[in-house]
Amino acid sequence: MNFYYESAKIIDQLDAKQGSIQSCLANMDVKQRKRAAALVIETLKYRAPLNEIIHTTSLMSIEKRYLKSPSLALILTHDLLLAKGGIQAKDGPVKQAVLRHKTRLQAEWVKLKIKRGAKSDMEMAQEDEREAQGYTQVKGISETSLKEFHIDEHIQNLLVFPPKTSLLADAAYEGGMVILQDKASCFSAAILAPLPGSVVIDATAAPGNKTTHLSALMNNTGRVIAFEKDKRRFATLEKMVSKAGCKNVETNCQDFLQVQPSDSAFSQVTHILLDPSCSGSGIVGRLDYLLENGEDDESEKEERLKKLSIFQRQIIEHAMQFPSVIKIVYSTCSIHPEENEHVVRDALVASGGRFELVPRSEVLPAWLRRGLDTEFRAHEAQSLIRCSPEDGTNGFFVACFRRTQGRRKRKDVISVPDEVISGCGIAEDAYNKGKRKRRRKRGVESEQSEDEVEEWGGILS
């Protein structure tokens, strides 16, 4: 019965908004996590009709001595009516408290199905109506996966699979040759587009999809300094980086906001990727839709968005303090302008003219959905990228900042192969045609020839 108690606690935590379904499940014992995930998710899918019959049968009031938790009653009722083996626990007073009402609960369930016109139990479940295509990044196309796919038109080495395609048991996935990721999430690293040999920070790196993508874009050269403050997520990050074979990634279990930009260890950082915590309102298939009950206070939502936007602006402003940074990408999986256009606008103002938005011509110009001109100046809104489930992706937002101080004075240039530019859809304006030595502001010198810049670097992302 302890398993049911622990699962009920997860639902209580979700109701108290103490985390997402995934994060609450992550706190459970690893041996029970998979089973708990299935039980909690399935119970939440049937929550509304189950609560209705629990109320109709007065189960909680009749058995108040043993069923003191509504979440426990909900989970036990779910397994009684919908699980193949019924309630999987040793006999005891709590189990018996539910079994005593088995006949009545089953009868009320049948009556409710008839009332709702449901021909099966599955039709009583709450489902997420949104659906997106599946995407995976690979280091090259091979016959390791004999599944239907096509090549993405915007992101280099990105394969597009039909919805619900499973690659989890595929040898390419298990061997670290591919990483599953929504297309929109690939935009962040592709737009940042650090050249091989660059020094890059991934400020909130776990689980590691964008980190490994950066590593691939840099041909596994230079340095990707990845920060993640949460210990559990940090472990996931390390595992993914190792599995992907990234040799240029340095992982740090540390809060990016506690890092000192003036530290000499970061004097050569030129690119920073920011993908901070957000509402996640754009994620297709997000399990938290199961928690939507229409009763949330609008003021609570506004307050949460306000707190998130303050943090998001803070992390952008912190990134702008790194002395050698020339390019910053900020992204969210949110659809709310409060976390997107508003944050970008405020960050630009706070920069005092030190940073500007990179123009559309250098930020995936072929992508049609741009920023909201109702929330931003029209010409600058074109510099921003938005994604929607209508595009076959999650809801997503990307903004790219670049430093303005001394940008026009810099005469040193470096050549970049056309395939790198076209593959990422953007190019740093400082890197023009020619083959001349590049002198950074901090006195660091580097030189690369076209032969040294190979397409996609031999590791997946």
Short mmCIF file of C-alpha atoms in Angstrom, two decimals:
data_model
loop_
_atom_site.label_atom_id
_atom_site.label_comp_id
_atom_site.label_asym_id
_atom_site.label_seq_id
_atom_site.Cartn_x
_atom_site.Cartn_y
_atom_site.Cartn_z
CA MET A 1 0.00 0.00 0.00
CA ASN A 2 3.00 2.31 0.44
CA PHE A 3 3.26 2.61 -3.34
CA TYR A 4 -0.29 3.99 -3.48
CA TYR A 5 0.43 6.43 -0.66
CA GLU A 6 3.50 7.74 -2.47
CA SER A 7 1.62 8.05 -5.75
CA ALA A 8 -1.18 9.93 -3.98
CA LYS A 9 1.42 12.33 -2.56
CA ILE A 10 2.56 13.13 -6.09
CA ILE A 11 -0.97 14.13 -7.05
CA ASP A 12 -1.17 16.24 -3.89
CA GLN A 13 2.07 17.99 -4.87
CA LEU A 14 0.71 18.65 -8.34
CA ASP A 15 -2.49 20.10 -6.92
CA ALA A 16 -0.38 22.35 -4.68
CA LYS A 17 1.59 23.41 -7.79
CA GLN A 18 4.86 22.26 -6.28
CA GLY A 19 6.20 21.15 -9.65
CA SER A 20 5.38 19.57 -12.99
CA ILE A 21 4.38 15.94 -13.37
CA GLN A 22 7.88 15.08 -14.53
CA SER A 23 9.67 16.88 -11.71
CA CYS A 24 7.41 15.42 -9.01
CA LEU A 25 7.92 11.91 -10.36
CA ALA A 26 11.67 12.49 -10.38
CA ASN A 27 11.62 12.61 -6.58
CA MET A 28 10.26 9.08 -6.33
CA ASP A 29 12.41 6.01 -5.79
CA VAL A 30 13.89 5.04 -9.13
CA LYS A 31 12.69 1.42 -8.78
CA GLN A 32 9.06 2.55 -8.50
CA ARG A 33 9.24 5.60 -10.80
CA LYS A 34 8.10 3.94 -14.02
CA ARG A 35 5.14 2.24 -12.33
CA ALA A 36 4.22 5.43 -10.48
CA ALA A 37 4.42 7.47 -13.66
CA ALA A 38 1.97 5.15 -15.40
CA LEU A 39 -0.44 5.17 -12.45
CA VAL A 40 -0.36 8.94 -11.87
CA ILE A 41 -0.71 9.84 -15.54
CA GLU A 42 -3.49 7.34 -16.19
CA THR A 43 -5.33 8.39 -13.03
CA LEU A 44 -5.16 12.05 -14.02
CA LYS A 45 -6.51 11.23 -17.47
CA TYR A 46 -9.65 9.82 -15.84
CA ARG A 47 -9.73 12.22 -12.92
CA ALA A 48 -12.96 14.05 -13.74
CA PRO A 49 -15.22 11.01 -14.24
CA LEU A 50 -13.62 9.13 -11.33
CA ASN A 51 -14.19 12.05 -8.97
CA GLU A 52 -17.77 12.22 -10.16
CA ILE A 53 -18.55 8.62 -9.20
CA ILE A 54 -16.62 8.94 -5.93
CA HIS A 55 -18.89 11.87 -5.11
CA THR A 56 -22.03 10.05 -6.30
CA THR A 57 -21.30 7.00 -4.14
CA SER A 58 -20.28 9.12 -1.11
CA LEU A 59 -17.20 6.92 -0.84
CA MET A 60 -15.12 9.48 1.04
CA SER A 61 -17.74 10.29 3.66
CA ILE A 62 -18.72 6.66 4.26
CA GLU A 63 -15.10 5.50 4.54
CA LYS A 64 -13.67 8.63 6.13
CA ARG A 65 -11.90 6.56 8.78
CA TYR A 66 -9.64 4.95 6.18
CA LEU A 67 -9.81 7.21 3.11
CA LYS A 68 -8.59 10.51 4.50
CA SER A 69 -6.88 11.58 1.29
CA PRO A 70 -8.99 12.37 -1.82
CA SER A 71 -5.94 11.59 -3.97
CA LEU A 72 -5.57 8.15 -2.40
CA ALA A 73 -9.27 7.42 -2.98
CA LEU A 74 -8.88 8.58 -6.58
CA ILE A 75 -5.90 6.33 -7.29
CA LEU A 76 -7.42 3.26 -5.62
CA THR A 77 -10.71 3.77 -7.47
CA HIS A 78 -8.80 4.03 -10.73
CA ASP A 79 -7.08 0.71 -10.21
CA LEU A 80 -10.26 -0.96 -9.00
CA LEU A 81 -12.18 0.01 -12.13
CA LEU A 82 -9.55 0.38 -14.84
CA ALA A 83 -6.38 -1.55 -13.97
CA LYS A 84 -6.16 -5.08 -15.35
CA GLY A 85 -5.26 -6.62 -12.01
CA GLY A 86 -7.28 -4.30 -9.80
CA ILE A 87 -5.72 -2.82 -6.67
CA GLN A 88 -2.18 -4.23 -6.46
CA ALA A 89 -1.66 -4.22 -2.69
CA LYS A 90 -1.87 -6.62 0.20
CA ASP A 91 -5.23 -6.92 1.87
CA GLY A 92 -5.84 -4.38 4.61
CA PRO A 93 -8.39 -1.89 5.96
CA VAL A 94 -7.69 0.76 3.31
CA LYS A 95 -8.03 -1.67 0.43
CA GLN A 96 -11.16 -3.14 1.93
CA ALA A 97 -12.63 0.34 2.34
CA VAL A 98 -12.71 0.62 -1.45
CA LEU A 99 -13.56 -3.01 -2.23
CA ARG A 100 -16.69 -2.76 -0.06
CA HIS A 101 -18.10 -0.38 -2.67
CA LYS A 102 -16.91 -2.25 -5.75
CA THR A 103 -20.36 -3.13 -7.08
CA ARG A 104 -21.73 0.39 -6.62
CA LEU A 105 -18.66 2.03 -8.14
CA GLN A 106 -18.78 -0.25 -11.18
CA ALA A 107 -22.49 0.44 -11.68
CA GLU A 108 -22.00 4.22 -11.47
CA TRP A 109 -19.09 4.00 -13.92
CA VAL A 110 -21.28 2.19 -16.48
CA LYS A 111 -24.09 4.74 -16.00
CA LEU A 112 -21.64 7.62 -16.50
CA LYS A 113 -20.28 6.08 -19.71
CA ILE A 114 -23.83 5.80 -21.07
CA LYS A 115 -24.54 9.38 -20.06
CA ARG A 116 -21.46 10.61 -21.92
CA GLY A 117 -22.00 8.38 -24.92
CA ALA A 118 -18.69 6.60 -24.39
CA LYS A 119 -18.41 3.19 -26.01
CA SER A 120 -15.22 2.30 -24.14
CA ASP A 121 -13.29 3.29 -21.04
CA MET A 122 -10.69 5.02 -23.21
CA GLU A 123 -13.29 7.48 -24.47
CA MET A 124 -13.73 8.69 -20.90
CA ALA A 125 -10.11 9.83 -20.70
CA GLN A 126 -8.91 13.38 -21.12
CA GLU A 127 -6.49 13.69 -24.01
CA ASP A 128 -4.24 16.45 -25.32
CA GLU A 129 -5.65 17.41 -28.72
CA ARG A 130 -2.41 18.95 -29.98
CA GLU A 131 0.07 16.87 -31.92
CA ALA A 132 3.48 17.59 -33.41
CA GLN A 133 5.84 15.82 -35.76
CA GLY A 134 8.83 13.97 -34.38
CA TYR A 135 12.35 15.23 -35.04
CA THR A 136 15.80 13.84 -34.48
CA GLN A 137 19.27 15.23 -35.10
CA VAL A 138 21.87 12.93 -36.60
CA LYS A 139 25.47 13.22 -37.66
CA GLY A 140 24.61 11.74 -41.04
CA ILE A 141 21.96 9.73 -42.79
CA SER A 142 22.49 5.98 -42.63
CA GLU A 143 20.52 2.75 -42.77
CA THR A 144 20.65 2.26 -39.02
CA SER A 145 17.00 3.19 -38.79
CA LEU A 146 14.71 1.80 -41.47
CA LYS A 147 11.90 4.22 -40.70
CA GLU A 148 10.11 6.80 -42.80
CA PHE A 149 11.58 10.31 -42.56
CA HIS A 150 12.48 13.34 -44.61
CA ILE A 151 15.21 15.98 -44.39
CA ASP A 152 14.27 19.19 -42.64
CA GLU A 153 14.36 22.31 -44.78
CA HIS A 154 15.59 24.72 -42.10
CA ILE A 155 18.05 22.89 -39.84
CA GLN A 156 21.12 21.05 -41.06
CA ASN A 157 21.22 17.28 -40.42
CA LEU A 158 17.74 17.21 -38.88
CA LEU A 159 15.49 14.32 -39.83
CA VAL A 160 11.70 14.59 -39.58
CA PHE A 161 9.66 11.56 -38.55
CA PRO A 162 5.88 11.11 -38.56
CA PRO A 163 4.02 11.65 -35.26
CA LYS A 164 4.25 8.78 -32.75
CA THR A 165 7.30 7.24 -34.43
CA SER A 166 9.27 5.40 -31.77
CA LEU A 167 13.06 5.38 -31.90
CA LEU A 168 13.71 4.49 -28.28
CA ALA A 169 14.61 0.88 -29.10
CA ASP A 170 16.54 1.80 -32.23
CA ALA A 171 20.25 0.95 -32.22
CA ALA A 172 21.13 4.44 -33.46
CA TYR A 173 19.38 6.03 -30.48
CA GLU A 174 20.70 3.56 -27.93
CA GLY A 175 24.24 4.04 -29.25
CA GLY A 176 24.10 7.81 -29.00
CA MET A 177 24.07 8.35 -32.77
CA VAL A 178 20.82 10.34 -32.66
CA ILE A 179 19.17 12.64 -30.16
CA LEU A 180 15.41 13.13 -30.15
CA GLN A 181 14.35 16.75 -30.01
CA ASP A 182 11.56 18.97 -31.24
CA LYS A 183 12.52 20.99 -34.30
CA ALA A 184 11.88 24.32 -32.62
CA SER A 185 14.29 23.42 -29.82
CA CYS A 186 17.01 23.03 -32.44
CA PHE A 187 16.66 26.68 -33.42
CA SER A 188 18.50 28.00 -30.36
CA ALA A 189 21.89 26.45 -31.12
CA ALA A 190 21.49 26.86 -34.88
CA ILE A 191 20.85 30.59 -34.51
CA LEU A 192 23.69 31.07 -32.05
CA ALA A 193 25.88 29.28 -34.63
CA PRO A 194 29.25 29.33 -32.86
CA LEU A 195 32.16 28.58 -35.18
CA PRO A 196 34.55 25.69 -34.53
CA GLY A 197 37.04 26.73 -31.88
CA SER A 198 34.66 29.14 -30.15
CA VAL A 199 34.17 29.41 -26.39
CA VAL A 200 30.47 29.10 -25.58
CA ILE A 201 28.34 29.03 -22.43
CA ASP A 202 25.13 27.02 -22.18
CA ALA A 203 23.65 28.69 -19.11
CA THR A 204 20.89 26.22 -18.21
CA ALA A 205 22.09 23.10 -19.96
CA ALA A 206 20.13 20.06 -18.71
CA PRO A 207 19.03 17.71 -20.10
CA GLY A 208 21.71 18.40 -22.73
CA ASN A 209 19.99 18.50 -26.11
CA LYS A 210 21.11 22.03 -26.91
CA THR A 211 24.53 21.43 -25.34
CA THR A 212 25.27 18.51 -27.62
CA HIS A 213 23.90 20.45 -30.58
CA LEU A 214 26.37 23.26 -29.86
CA SER A 215 29.17 20.72 -29.60
CA ALA A 216 28.26 19.34 -33.01
CA LEU A 217 28.10 22.77 -34.65
CA MET A 218 31.61 23.41 -33.32
CA ASN A 219 32.93 20.13 -34.74
CA ASN A 220 33.68 18.96 -31.20
CA THR A 221 36.33 21.69 -30.91
CA GLY A 222 36.66 24.79 -28.75
CA ARG A 223 34.83 24.82 -25.41
CA VAL A 224 31.19 24.50 -24.43
CA ILE A 225 30.87 25.46 -20.76
CA ALA A 226 27.59 23.96 -19.56
CA PHE A 227 25.93 25.01 -16.29
CA GLU A 228 23.15 23.21 -14.42
CA LYS A 229 22.42 23.91 -10.76
CA ASP A 230 20.06 21.00 -10.03
CA LYS A 231 21.98 17.86 -9.05
CA ARG A 232 19.55 15.38 -10.59
CA ARG A 233 19.32 17.27 -13.86
CA PHE A 234 23.08 17.70 -13.82
CA ALA A 235 23.47 13.91 -13.72
CA THR A 236 21.21 13.67 -16.77
CA LEU A 237 23.30 16.31 -18.54
CA GLU A 238 26.54 14.44 -17.89
CA LYS A 239 25.04 11.19 -19.12
CA MET A 240 23.81 12.75 -22.37
CA VAL A 241 27.10 14.55 -23.05
CA SER A 242 29.01 11.31 -22.52
CA LYS A 243 26.62 9.28 -24.66
CA ALA A 244 26.91 11.79 -27.51
CA GLY A 245 30.69 11.64 -27.43
CA CYS A 246 31.17 15.36 -26.80
CA LYS A 247 34.83 16.01 -25.99
CA ASN A 248 34.61 19.80 -25.90
CA VAL A 249 31.91 20.11 -23.22
CA GLU A 250 32.77 21.10 -19.64
CA THR A 251 29.88 20.42 -17.27
CA ASN A 252 29.43 22.43 -14.07
CA CYS A 253 26.87 21.78 -11.33
CA GLN A 254 26.48 25.47 -10.60
CA ASP A 255 23.96 28.30 -10.88
CA PHE A 256 24.85 30.45 -13.90
CA LEU A 257 23.65 33.55 -12.08
CA GLN A 258 26.31 32.96 -9.42
CA VAL A 259 29.10 32.93 -12.01
CA GLN A 260 31.21 36.10 -12.08
CA PRO A 261 31.44 37.47 -15.64
CA SER A 262 34.73 39.16 -14.73
CA ASP A 263 36.35 35.82 -13.83
CA SER A 264 39.33 35.25 -16.10
CA ALA A 265 38.07 31.72 -16.76
CA PHE A 266 35.34 33.25 -18.92
CA SER A 267 37.31 36.03 -20.58
CA GLN A 268 37.19 34.28 -23.95
CA VAL A 269 33.45 33.50 -23.96
CA THR A 270 31.96 34.96 -27.14
CA HIS A 271 28.60 33.16 -27.38
CA ILE A 272 25.98 32.40 -24.71
CA LEU A 273 22.84 30.29 -25.03
CA LEU A 274 20.03 31.01 -22.59
CA ASP A 275 17.07 28.66 -22.31
CA PRO A 276 15.82 29.43 -18.79
CA SER A 277 12.86 28.13 -16.85
CA CYS A 278 9.55 29.19 -18.34
CA SER A 279 5.86 28.36 -18.16
CA GLY A 280 6.22 25.62 -20.80
CA SER A 281 2.90 26.74 -22.24
CA GLY A 282 3.97 25.91 -25.78
CA ILE A 283 4.89 22.26 -25.27
CA VAL A 284 2.79 19.86 -27.30
CA GLY A 285 2.03 16.68 -25.38
CA ARG A 286 3.02 18.27 -22.08
CA LEU A 287 1.53 16.09 -19.36
CA ASP A 288 0.52 19.11 -17.31
CA TYR A 289 -2.56 19.56 -19.50
CA LEU A 290 -3.98 16.85 -17.23
CA LEU A 291 -3.92 19.36 -14.38
CA GLU A 292 -5.99 21.98 -16.17
CA ASN A 293 -9.37 22.17 -14.50
CA GLY A 294 -10.55 25.63 -15.51
CA GLU A 295 -10.52 26.73 -11.89
CA ASP A 296 -7.09 28.35 -11.78
CA ASP A 297 -7.16 31.90 -10.58
CA GLU A 298 -6.17 34.26 -13.39
CA SER A 299 -4.32 36.41 -10.89
CA GLU A 300 -2.19 33.40 -9.89
CA LYS A 301 -1.26 32.86 -13.54
CA GLU A 302 -0.33 36.51 -13.95
CA GLU A 303 1.76 36.43 -10.79
CA ARG A 304 3.63 33.31 -11.96
CA LEU A 305 4.35 34.88 -15.35
CA LYS A 306 5.58 38.01 -13.62
CA LYS A 307 8.02 36.05 -11.45
CA LEU A 308 9.25 34.05 -14.44
CA SER A 309 9.77 37.14 -16.57
CA ILE A 310 11.79 38.83 -13.82
CA PHE A 311 14.09 35.81 -13.66
CA GLN A 312 14.31 35.58 -17.45
CA ARG A 313 15.28 39.21 -17.81
CA GLN A 314 17.80 38.81 -15.00
CA ILE A 315 19.58 35.94 -16.75
CA ILE A 316 19.79 37.90 -20.03
CA GLU A 317 21.22 40.95 -18.29
CA HIS A 318 23.72 38.74 -16.49
CA ALA A 319 24.86 37.22 -19.79
CA MET A 320 25.34 40.70 -21.22
CA GLN A 321 27.96 41.39 -18.53
CA PHE A 322 30.50 38.93 -19.95
CA PRO A 323 33.21 41.18 -21.40
CA SER A 324 33.91 39.31 -24.66
CA VAL A 325 30.44 38.06 -25.49
CA ILE A 326 29.32 39.12 -28.95
CA LYS A 327 26.18 37.04 -29.37
CA ILE A 328 23.44 35.83 -27.03
CA VAL A 329 20.47 33.64 -27.90
CA TYR A 330 17.43 33.63 -25.59
CA SER A 331 14.72 31.02 -26.04
CA THR A 332 11.62 29.74 -24.26
CA CYS A 333 9.00 27.07 -24.88
CA SER A 334 6.33 29.59 -23.94
CA ILE A 335 3.64 31.26 -26.03
CA HIS A 336 3.14 34.18 -23.63
CA PRO A 337 4.46 37.59 -24.73
CA GLU A 338 5.19 38.33 -21.07
CA GLU A 339 8.02 35.77 -21.26
CA ASN A 340 9.03 36.56 -24.82
CA GLU A 341 8.65 39.94 -26.52
CA HIS A 342 8.28 41.82 -23.22
CA VAL A 343 11.42 40.27 -21.74
CA VAL A 344 13.44 41.00 -24.88
CA ARG A 345 12.23 44.59 -25.03
CA ASP A 346 13.10 45.23 -21.39
CA ALA A 347 16.52 43.57 -21.75
CA LEU A 348 17.37 45.79 -24.72
CA VAL A 349 16.43 48.88 -22.75
CA ALA A 350 18.48 47.70 -19.77
CA SER A 351 21.51 47.13 -22.01
CA GLY A 352 21.69 50.87 -22.66
CA GLY A 353 22.37 50.37 -26.36
CA ARG A 354 25.21 47.88 -25.83
CA PHE A 355 23.17 45.15 -27.54
CA GLU A 356 20.75 45.01 -30.44
CA LEU A 357 18.66 42.35 -32.15
CA VAL A 358 20.24 40.50 -35.04
CA PRO A 359 18.19 41.29 -38.19
CA ARG A 360 15.87 38.75 -39.78
CA SER A 361 18.26 38.24 -42.70
CA GLU A 362 20.64 36.51 -40.28
CA VAL A 363 18.10 34.66 -38.12
CA LEU A 364 16.57 31.81 -40.13
CA PRO A 365 15.19 34.21 -42.76
CA ALA A 366 13.18 31.45 -44.46
CA TRP A 367 11.15 30.80 -41.29
CA LEU A 368 7.86 32.65 -41.74
CA ARG A 369 6.42 32.93 -38.23
CA ARG A 370 8.04 35.90 -36.51
CA GLY A 371 7.57 37.93 -33.33
CA LEU A 372 4.30 39.64 -32.44
CA ASP A 373 4.28 43.13 -33.90
CA THR A 374 1.43 43.96 -31.53
CA GLU A 375 3.87 43.51 -28.65
CA PHE A 376 7.02 44.85 -30.32
CA ARG A 377 8.05 47.41 -32.92
CA ALA A 378 7.17 45.95 -36.32
CA HIS A 379 10.66 45.92 -37.87
CA GLU A 380 12.22 44.49 -34.71
CA ALA A 381 9.49 41.86 -34.36
CA GLN A 382 10.80 40.45 -37.64
CA SER A 383 14.08 39.71 -35.88
CA LEU A 384 12.29 37.39 -33.48
CA ILE A 385 11.16 33.82 -34.14
CA ARG A 386 8.00 32.18 -32.98
CA CYS A 387 6.90 28.58 -33.51
CA SER A 388 3.45 27.04 -33.18
CA PRO A 389 1.92 23.57 -33.32
CA GLU A 390 0.55 24.73 -36.67
CA ASP A 391 4.16 24.56 -37.89
CA GLY A 392 4.47 20.95 -36.75
CA THR A 393 6.51 21.96 -33.70
CA ASN A 394 6.06 22.92 -30.09
CA GLY A 395 5.24 26.50 -29.28
CA PHE A 396 8.64 28.21 -29.06
CA PHE A 397 10.32 31.62 -29.09
CA VAL A 398 13.85 32.70 -29.99
CA ALA A 399 15.62 36.06 -29.86
CA CYS A 400 19.22 36.74 -30.85
CA PHE A 401 21.18 39.66 -29.38
CA ARG A 402 24.55 40.94 -30.58
CA ARG A 403 26.91 43.48 -29.10
CA THR A 404 26.93 46.88 -30.74
CA GLN A 405 30.02 48.48 -29.13
CA GLY A 406 32.91 48.47 -31.57
CA ARG A 407 31.15 46.10 -33.95
CA ARG A 408 31.58 48.34 -36.98
CA LYS A 409 35.16 49.18 -36.10
CA ARG A 410 36.31 45.59 -36.19
CA LYS A 411 38.10 44.94 -39.48
CA ASP A 412 39.40 41.46 -38.86
CA VAL A 413 37.44 38.81 -40.71
CA ILE A 414 37.41 35.10 -41.24
CA SER A 415 36.03 32.95 -44.04
CA VAL A 416 33.17 30.56 -43.47
CA PRO A 417 32.15 27.81 -45.93
CA ASP A 418 28.80 28.42 -47.58
CA GLU A 419 27.43 25.10 -46.33
CA VAL A 420 27.91 26.17 -42.70
CA ILE A 421 26.09 29.43 -43.32
CA SER A 422 23.23 27.87 -45.26
CA GLY A 423 22.93 24.97 -42.85
CA CYS A 424 22.39 27.19 -39.84
CA GLY A 425 20.51 29.91 -41.69
CA ILE A 426 22.62 32.66 -40.16
CA ALA A 427 26.17 33.99 -40.03
CA GLU A 428 28.01 36.25 -37.66
CA ASP A 429 28.34 39.61 -39.40
CA ALA A 430 31.94 39.83 -38.19
CA TYR A 431 32.88 36.78 -40.22
CA ASN A 432 33.00 37.83 -43.87
CA LYS A 433 34.81 36.44 -46.89
CA GLY A 434 38.57 36.38 -46.75
CA LYS A 435 41.18 34.59 -44.75
CA ARG A 436 42.62 37.03 -42.26
CA LYS A 437 43.63 36.73 -38.65
CA ARG A 438 40.93 37.52 -36.08
CA ARG A 439 41.96 39.59 -33.08
CA ARG A 440 39.58 39.49 -30.15
CA LYS A 441 39.17 42.36 -27.75
CA ARG A 442 40.80 40.35 -24.96
CA GLY A 443 43.94 39.78 -27.01
CA VAL A 444 43.13 36.18 -27.96
CA GLU A 445 44.19 35.34 -31.50
CA SER A 446 42.91 32.58 -33.76
CA GLU A 447 43.07 31.67 -37.42
CA GLN A 448 41.11 29.09 -39.39
CA SER A 449 41.10 28.00 -42.99
CA GLU A 450 38.18 26.58 -44.89
CA ASP A 451 39.72 23.12 -44.62
CA GLU A 452 39.49 23.35 -40.82
CA VAL A 453 35.78 24.06 -40.84
CA GLU A 454 34.09 20.74 -41.62
CA GLU A 455 30.36 20.32 -41.93
CA TRP A 456 28.70 18.94 -38.77
CA GLY A 457 31.83 17.75 -36.99
CA GLY A 458 31.21 14.04 -36.74
CA ILE A 459 29.10 13.91 -33.59
CA LEU A 460 25.38 14.02 -33.19
CA SER A 461 23.43 16.69 -31.47
#
